[in-house]
Coordinates of C-alpha atoms and ligand atoms in Angstrom, one line a residue:
M1 CA -0.1 0.0 0.1
A2 CA 1.1 3.6 -0.7
S3 CA 1.9 5.5 2.4
S4 CA 2.2 8.5 1.5
S5 CA -0.7 10.9 1.2
S6 CA -3.3 12.6 4.2
N7 CA -6.5 11.0 5.1
I8 CA -9.7 12.0 4.3
D9 CA -12.1 14.1 6.0
L10 CA -15.7 13.8 5.9
S11 CA -16.6 16.2 8.8
G12 CA -18.6 18.3 6.1
P13 CA -21.8 17.7 4.3
S14 CA -21.7 14.1 1.8
F15 CA -23.5 12.9 -1.0
C16 CA -23.1 9.1 -1.0
V17 CA -23.8 6.6 -3.5
V18 CA -23.9 2.4 -2.2
T19 CA -25.1 0.4 -5.0
G20 CA -25.6 -3.5 -4.1
A21 CA -26.9 -1.9 -0.9
S22 CA -29.5 -4.5 -0.4
Q23 CA -27.7 -7.5 1.5
G24 CA -24.0 -8.7 2.1
I25 CA -21.0 -6.2 2.2
G26 CA -22.9 -3.3 0.3
R27 CA -25.2 -3.0 3.0
A28 CA -22.1 -3.7 5.5
I29 CA -20.1 -0.7 3.8
A30 CA -23.3 1.5 3.5
V31 CA -23.8 1.4 7.6
E32 CA -20.2 1.9 8.0
I33 CA -19.6 4.8 6.1
S34 CA -22.9 6.2 7.8
K35 CA -21.3 6.5 10.8
H36 CA -18.5 8.7 9.2
L37 CA -20.3 10.9 7.1
G38 CA -21.2 14.5 8.2
P39 CA -24.1 16.5 9.2
Q40 CA -26.6 17.1 6.3
S41 CA -25.2 14.5 4.7
L42 CA -27.1 12.6 2.1
M43 CA -27.4 8.7 0.8
L44 CA -28.3 6.6 -1.9
L45 CA -28.7 2.9 -1.4
L46 CA -28.9 1.1 -5.2
A47 CA -30.3 -2.2 -5.7
R48 CA -33.6 -4.1 -6.5
K49 CA -35.0 -5.3 -3.6
K50 CA -36.6 -2.2 -2.2
Q51 CA -37.4 -4.0 1.3
E52 CA -34.2 -5.1 2.2
L53 CA -33.1 -1.6 1.0
A54 CA -35.4 -0.2 3.6
V55 CA -33.6 -2.1 6.4
T56 CA -30.0 -1.3 5.3
A57 CA -31.5 2.3 5.5
S58 CA -33.0 2.1 8.5
L59 CA -29.5 0.9 9.7
C60 CA -27.6 3.9 8.3
E61 CA -30.3 6.7 9.2
S62 CA -29.1 8.9 11.8
D63 CA -29.6 13.4 13.4
K64 CA -26.8 13.6 10.6
V65 CA -27.4 11.3 7.6
K66 CA -30.5 11.1 5.4
V67 CA -31.5 8.1 3.4
L68 CA -32.9 7.2 0.9
Y69 CA -32.9 4.6 -1.6
N70 CA -34.0 3.3 -5.0
S71 CA -35.3 0.0 -6.4
V72 CA -33.5 -0.1 -9.1
D73 CA -32.6 -3.6 -12.0
L74 CA -28.7 -1.9 -12.4
S75 CA -28.1 -3.7 -15.8
T76 CA -31.1 -2.6 -17.9
A77 CA -30.8 0.6 -16.1
S78 CA -30.8 3.0 -18.7
E79 CA -27.9 6.2 -18.7
K80 CA -30.3 8.5 -18.5
E81 CA -32.6 6.8 -15.8
M82 CA -29.2 6.8 -13.6
N83 CA -28.7 10.4 -14.0
Q84 CA -32.4 11.3 -13.0
I85 CA -31.9 8.9 -9.6
L86 CA -29.3 10.7 -8.8
K87 CA -30.4 14.2 -9.4
Q88 CA -33.8 12.8 -7.4
A89 CA -31.5 12.1 -4.7
I90 CA -29.8 15.2 -4.5
G91 CA -33.0 17.5 -5.1
G92 CA -32.8 20.9 -3.7
H93 CA -29.1 20.9 -3.1
E94 CA -26.1 22.2 -5.4
A95 CA -23.6 19.8 -6.3
I96 CA -21.0 22.6 -4.6
D97 CA -23.0 22.1 -1.4
F98 CA -21.2 18.7 -0.7
S99 CA -17.8 18.7 0.8
N100 CA -17.5 15.4 -0.5
C101 CA -19.3 13.2 -2.8
L102 CA -18.8 9.4 -2.2
I103 CA -19.6 6.2 -5.0
F104 CA -18.9 2.9 -3.3
H105 CA -19.1 0.4 -6.7
N106 CA -20.2 -2.8 -4.7
V107 CA -22.8 -4.4 -7.5
G108 CA -21.9 -7.5 -8.6
S109 CA -22.5 -10.7 -9.5
L110 CA -21.0 -14.2 -9.8
G111 CA -22.0 -15.5 -13.6
N112 CA -22.2 -18.6 -14.9
L113 CA -20.2 -21.0 -13.0
A114 CA -21.6 -24.5 -14.1
V115 CA -20.1 -23.4 -17.9
E116 CA -16.0 -24.7 -18.8
T117 CA -14.1 -21.5 -19.8
S118 CA -12.8 -24.0 -22.9
R119 CA -16.6 -23.9 -23.5
M120 CA -18.3 -20.2 -23.5
E121 CA -20.3 -19.9 -26.2
N122 CA -23.8 -18.2 -24.8
I123 CA -22.1 -14.5 -25.5
E124 CA -25.2 -13.1 -25.1
E125 CA -25.4 -14.3 -21.7
F126 CA -21.7 -13.0 -21.1
R127 CA -22.7 -9.9 -22.1
Q128 CA -25.7 -9.6 -20.0
Y129 CA -22.8 -10.4 -17.0
Y130 CA -20.5 -7.5 -18.6
D131 CA -23.7 -5.3 -18.7
L132 CA -23.9 -5.5 -14.9
N133 CA -20.6 -5.9 -13.8
V134 CA -18.9 -4.1 -16.0
F135 CA -20.7 -1.2 -18.5
K136 CA -23.5 -0.2 -16.7
V137 CA -21.1 0.6 -13.7
I138 CA -19.4 2.5 -16.1
S139 CA -22.5 4.1 -17.2
L140 CA -23.4 4.7 -13.4
N141 CA -19.5 6.3 -12.8
T142 CA -20.0 8.7 -15.5
Q143 CA -23.3 10.1 -14.9
F144 CA -21.5 10.6 -11.2
L145 CA -18.7 12.1 -12.5
K146 CA -20.9 14.6 -14.9
I147 CA -23.1 15.4 -12.1
F148 CA -20.1 16.6 -10.0
E149 CA -17.5 17.2 -12.3
E150 CA -17.8 21.4 -11.1
I151 CA -16.3 20.2 -7.9
E152 CA -14.3 16.8 -9.4
D153 CA -11.4 17.4 -6.5
R154 CA -14.2 16.4 -3.9
I155 CA -15.0 13.1 -5.6
I156 CA -14.0 9.6 -3.9
I157 CA -14.8 6.4 -5.5
V158 CA -14.3 3.1 -3.9
N159 CA -14.7 -0.1 -6.6
I160 CA -15.1 -3.2 -4.8
T161 CA -12.7 -5.5 -6.7
S162 CA -11.9 -9.2 -6.0
L163 CA -8.6 -11.1 -6.2
C164 CA -9.5 -12.6 -8.7
A165 CA -9.1 -9.6 -10.7
I166 CA -5.5 -10.0 -10.6
K167 CA -5.2 -13.0 -9.9
P168 CA -6.7 -16.5 -12.1
M169 CA -9.6 -18.3 -10.6
G170 CA -10.2 -21.4 -12.6
G171 CA -14.1 -22.1 -13.0
M172 CA -14.9 -18.5 -12.7
A173 CA -14.0 -16.7 -16.0
Y174 CA -17.2 -14.7 -16.1
Y175 CA -16.2 -13.2 -13.0
C176 CA -12.7 -13.0 -13.2
S177 CA -12.4 -11.2 -16.5
G178 CA -14.9 -9.1 -15.5
K179 CA -13.9 -8.4 -12.1
A180 CA -10.1 -7.4 -14.0
A181 CA -11.5 -5.1 -16.4
R182 CA -13.5 -3.2 -13.9
E183 CA -10.7 -2.6 -12.2
M184 CA -8.2 -1.9 -15.2
Y185 CA -11.5 1.0 -15.7
F186 CA -10.9 2.5 -12.5
R187 CA -7.6 2.5 -12.9
V188 CA -7.3 4.5 -16.0
L189 CA -9.4 6.5 -14.7
A190 CA -7.1 7.6 -11.8
E191 CA -4.6 7.6 -13.9
E192 CA -6.4 10.6 -15.6
K193 CA -7.9 12.1 -13.2
K194 CA -5.6 12.7 -10.4
Q195 CA -7.6 14.9 -8.5
I196 CA -10.2 12.0 -7.7
K197 CA -9.8 10.2 -4.9
I198 CA -9.6 6.4 -6.0
L199 CA -9.5 2.5 -4.9
N200 CA -9.9 -0.5 -6.0
Y201 CA -11.1 -2.3 -2.2
S202 CA -11.1 -6.2 -2.1
P203 CA -12.6 -7.3 0.7
G204 CA -11.3 -11.1 0.9
P205 CA -13.5 -13.7 1.4
V206 CA -16.6 -12.7 3.1
E207 CA -19.4 -14.8 4.7
T208 CA -22.4 -13.6 1.7
A209 CA -24.8 -15.2 -0.3
M210 CA -22.4 -15.6 -3.1
I211 CA -20.3 -17.7 -1.3
D212 CA -23.5 -19.8 -1.1
N213 CA -24.2 -19.5 -4.2
V214 CA -20.8 -20.7 -5.4
L215 CA -20.9 -24.0 -3.8
E216 CA -24.5 -24.7 -5.3
E217 CA -23.5 -23.9 -8.7
A218 CA -20.1 -24.5 -9.8
V219 CA -19.0 -27.5 -11.7
N220 CA -15.0 -27.1 -11.6
E221 CA -14.0 -29.0 -8.7
N222 CA -11.5 -26.9 -7.3
L223 CA -13.6 -24.0 -7.3
K224 CA -16.1 -25.7 -4.7
D225 CA -12.8 -27.6 -2.5
V226 CA -11.5 -24.0 -1.6
F227 CA -14.9 -22.2 -1.3
Q228 CA -16.0 -25.7 0.5
S229 CA -12.6 -25.0 2.7
F230 CA -13.3 -21.4 3.3
K231 CA -16.5 -22.0 5.2
S232 CA -15.6 -25.6 6.9
Q233 CA -12.3 -23.9 8.4
G234 CA -14.0 -20.8 9.2
T235 CA -11.9 -18.5 7.5
L236 CA -14.9 -16.4 6.2
I237 CA -14.8 -13.1 7.0
K238 CA -17.9 -11.1 8.4
P239 CA -19.0 -8.9 5.6
E240 CA -19.2 -5.7 9.1
I241 CA -15.4 -6.6 9.6
T242 CA -14.1 -6.0 5.5
A243 CA -16.2 -2.8 6.0
K244 CA -14.4 -1.3 8.4
K245 CA -10.9 -2.4 7.2
C246 CA -12.5 -0.5 3.9
M247 CA -13.3 2.3 5.9
K248 CA -10.1 2.5 7.5
V249 CA -8.2 2.3 4.3
L250 CA -10.3 4.6 2.4
L251 CA -9.9 7.4 5.7
S252 CA -6.4 6.9 6.1
G253 CA -6.6 8.3 2.0
K254 CA -2.8 5.9 2.4
F255 CA -3.1 4.4 -1.2
A256 CA -2.0 5.6 -4.9
P257 CA -4.5 6.3 -7.7
G258 CA -6.7 3.5 -8.3
E259 CA -4.6 1.0 -6.4
H260 CA -6.0 -1.9 -6.0
V261 CA -6.0 -2.9 -2.0
D262 CA -6.7 -6.2 -0.5
I263 CA -8.2 -6.7 3.1
F264 CA -4.9 -8.8 3.8
D265 CA -2.6 -5.4 3.5
V266 CA -4.4 -3.9 6.1
E267 CA -3.3 -3.8 9.6
Ligands
LIG1 N1 -18.5 -12.4 -0.8 C1 -17.0 -12.7 -1.3 O1 -15.8 -12.8 -0.8 C2 -16.4 -11.6 -2.2 C3 -15.2 -11.8 -2.3 C4 -14.7 -10.4 -3.7 C5 -15.3 -9.4 -3.6 N2 -16.5 -9.2 -3.8 C6 -17.4 -8.5 -4.2 O2 -18.3 -7.9 -3.1 C7 -19.0 -7.3 -4.1 C8 -20.8 -7.6 -3.2 O3 -20.9 -8.8 -2.9 P1 -21.4 -10.2 -1.7 O4 -20.8 -10.9 -1.4 O5 -22.3 -8.9 -0.7 O6 -22.9 -10.1 -2.5 P2 -24.5 -10.6 -2.7 O7 -24.5 -10.7 -1.3 O8 -24.5 -11.1 -3.6 O9 -24.8 -9.1 -3.1 C9 -24.7 -7.9 -4.4 C10 -25.5 -7.4 -4.3 O10 -25.7 -6.4 -5.3 C11 -27.3 -6.6 -5.8 N3 -27.4 -6.6 -7.3 C12 -27.2 -7.3 -7.9 N4 -28.0 -8.0 -8.5 C13 -28.5 -6.9 -9.1 C14 -28.6 -5.5 -10.3 N5 -28.8 -6.0 -11.7 N6 -29.3 -4.5 -10.1 C15 -29.4 -3.7 -8.6 N7 -28.6 -4.7 -8.1 C16 -28.2 -6.1 -8.0 C17 -27.9 -7.1 -4.9 O11 -28.9 -6.6 -4.7 P3 -30.6 -7.0 -5.4 O12 -30.3 -8.3 -5.3 O13 -31.5 -6.3 -4.1 O14 -30.3 -6.3 -6.7 C18 -26.9 -7.4 -3.4 O15 -27.4 -6.0 -2.8 C19 -19.7 -7.6 -5.3 O16 -18.7 -7.0 -6.2 C20 -18.2 -9.3 -5.1 O17 -17.8 -9.6 -6.3 C21 -17.3 -10.5 -3.0

């Protein structure tokens, strides 16, 4: 991890978006960041399951933080819809009213774990996977950047990435390639926009529905064994723990632009 750079100060009013906030890591991140936001902050939680978003919102809401949520399918939402959702949440405020504008791109899915990498013929399915995990993440990020362009130096972006973005994992070609593409987009953006703080945070193996889905759906025996041993040895990390570590890295400011920081890099 890079050592030079200063702490991030969130004591002023912030606007903060968390995608995939209805459960798992996204919920934990929303709850954790809400504790650090200053008075008159506004949070916007996005995912499909409205009732679960409401639960997350109730966990984040405080005297200092107002929480809005929107049920949206981020794999199909148009750029116009995304822009409207963001603008509606900002409401009567101006972009310059906020001391910080944060977005956590946490939304993610596993892709088809039942297809061997040497037999990937369903390109439409693969494209749909990329829609949610890569293309629409970029679309939402672009709308966010456009809305806050006059205060670009106050923008903070966290992409929830994975070890799979930098290390191949047999049986996970959709997931690994999607995570790699998404991470590289944020790294290129960080290269161009030095005034924006961009972190690629890798949360480690976390106890969420995603892990259960791997065990249910994977055909690759090694992949199954790896995840089964995470479960049986009790080495899975609680969402709250990784969310705290993510915030520790973020608030310390000790990361290079677009750096991939893994939970195991954090003390
Ligand atoms: N768990 C791990 O071990 C692990 C490890 C490394 C990285 N990660 C990454 O961490 C992130 C969160 O993973 P997780 O384990 O917390 O997974 P999860 O429990 O499956 O949560 C995924 C979140 O994404 C939302 N989502 C999925 N499809 C969506 C869609 N079409 N439109 C809008 N929202 C959608 C889900 O909400 P709705 O169903 O309500 O839409 C949910 O809130 C992902 O990017 C994942 O790749 C996880």
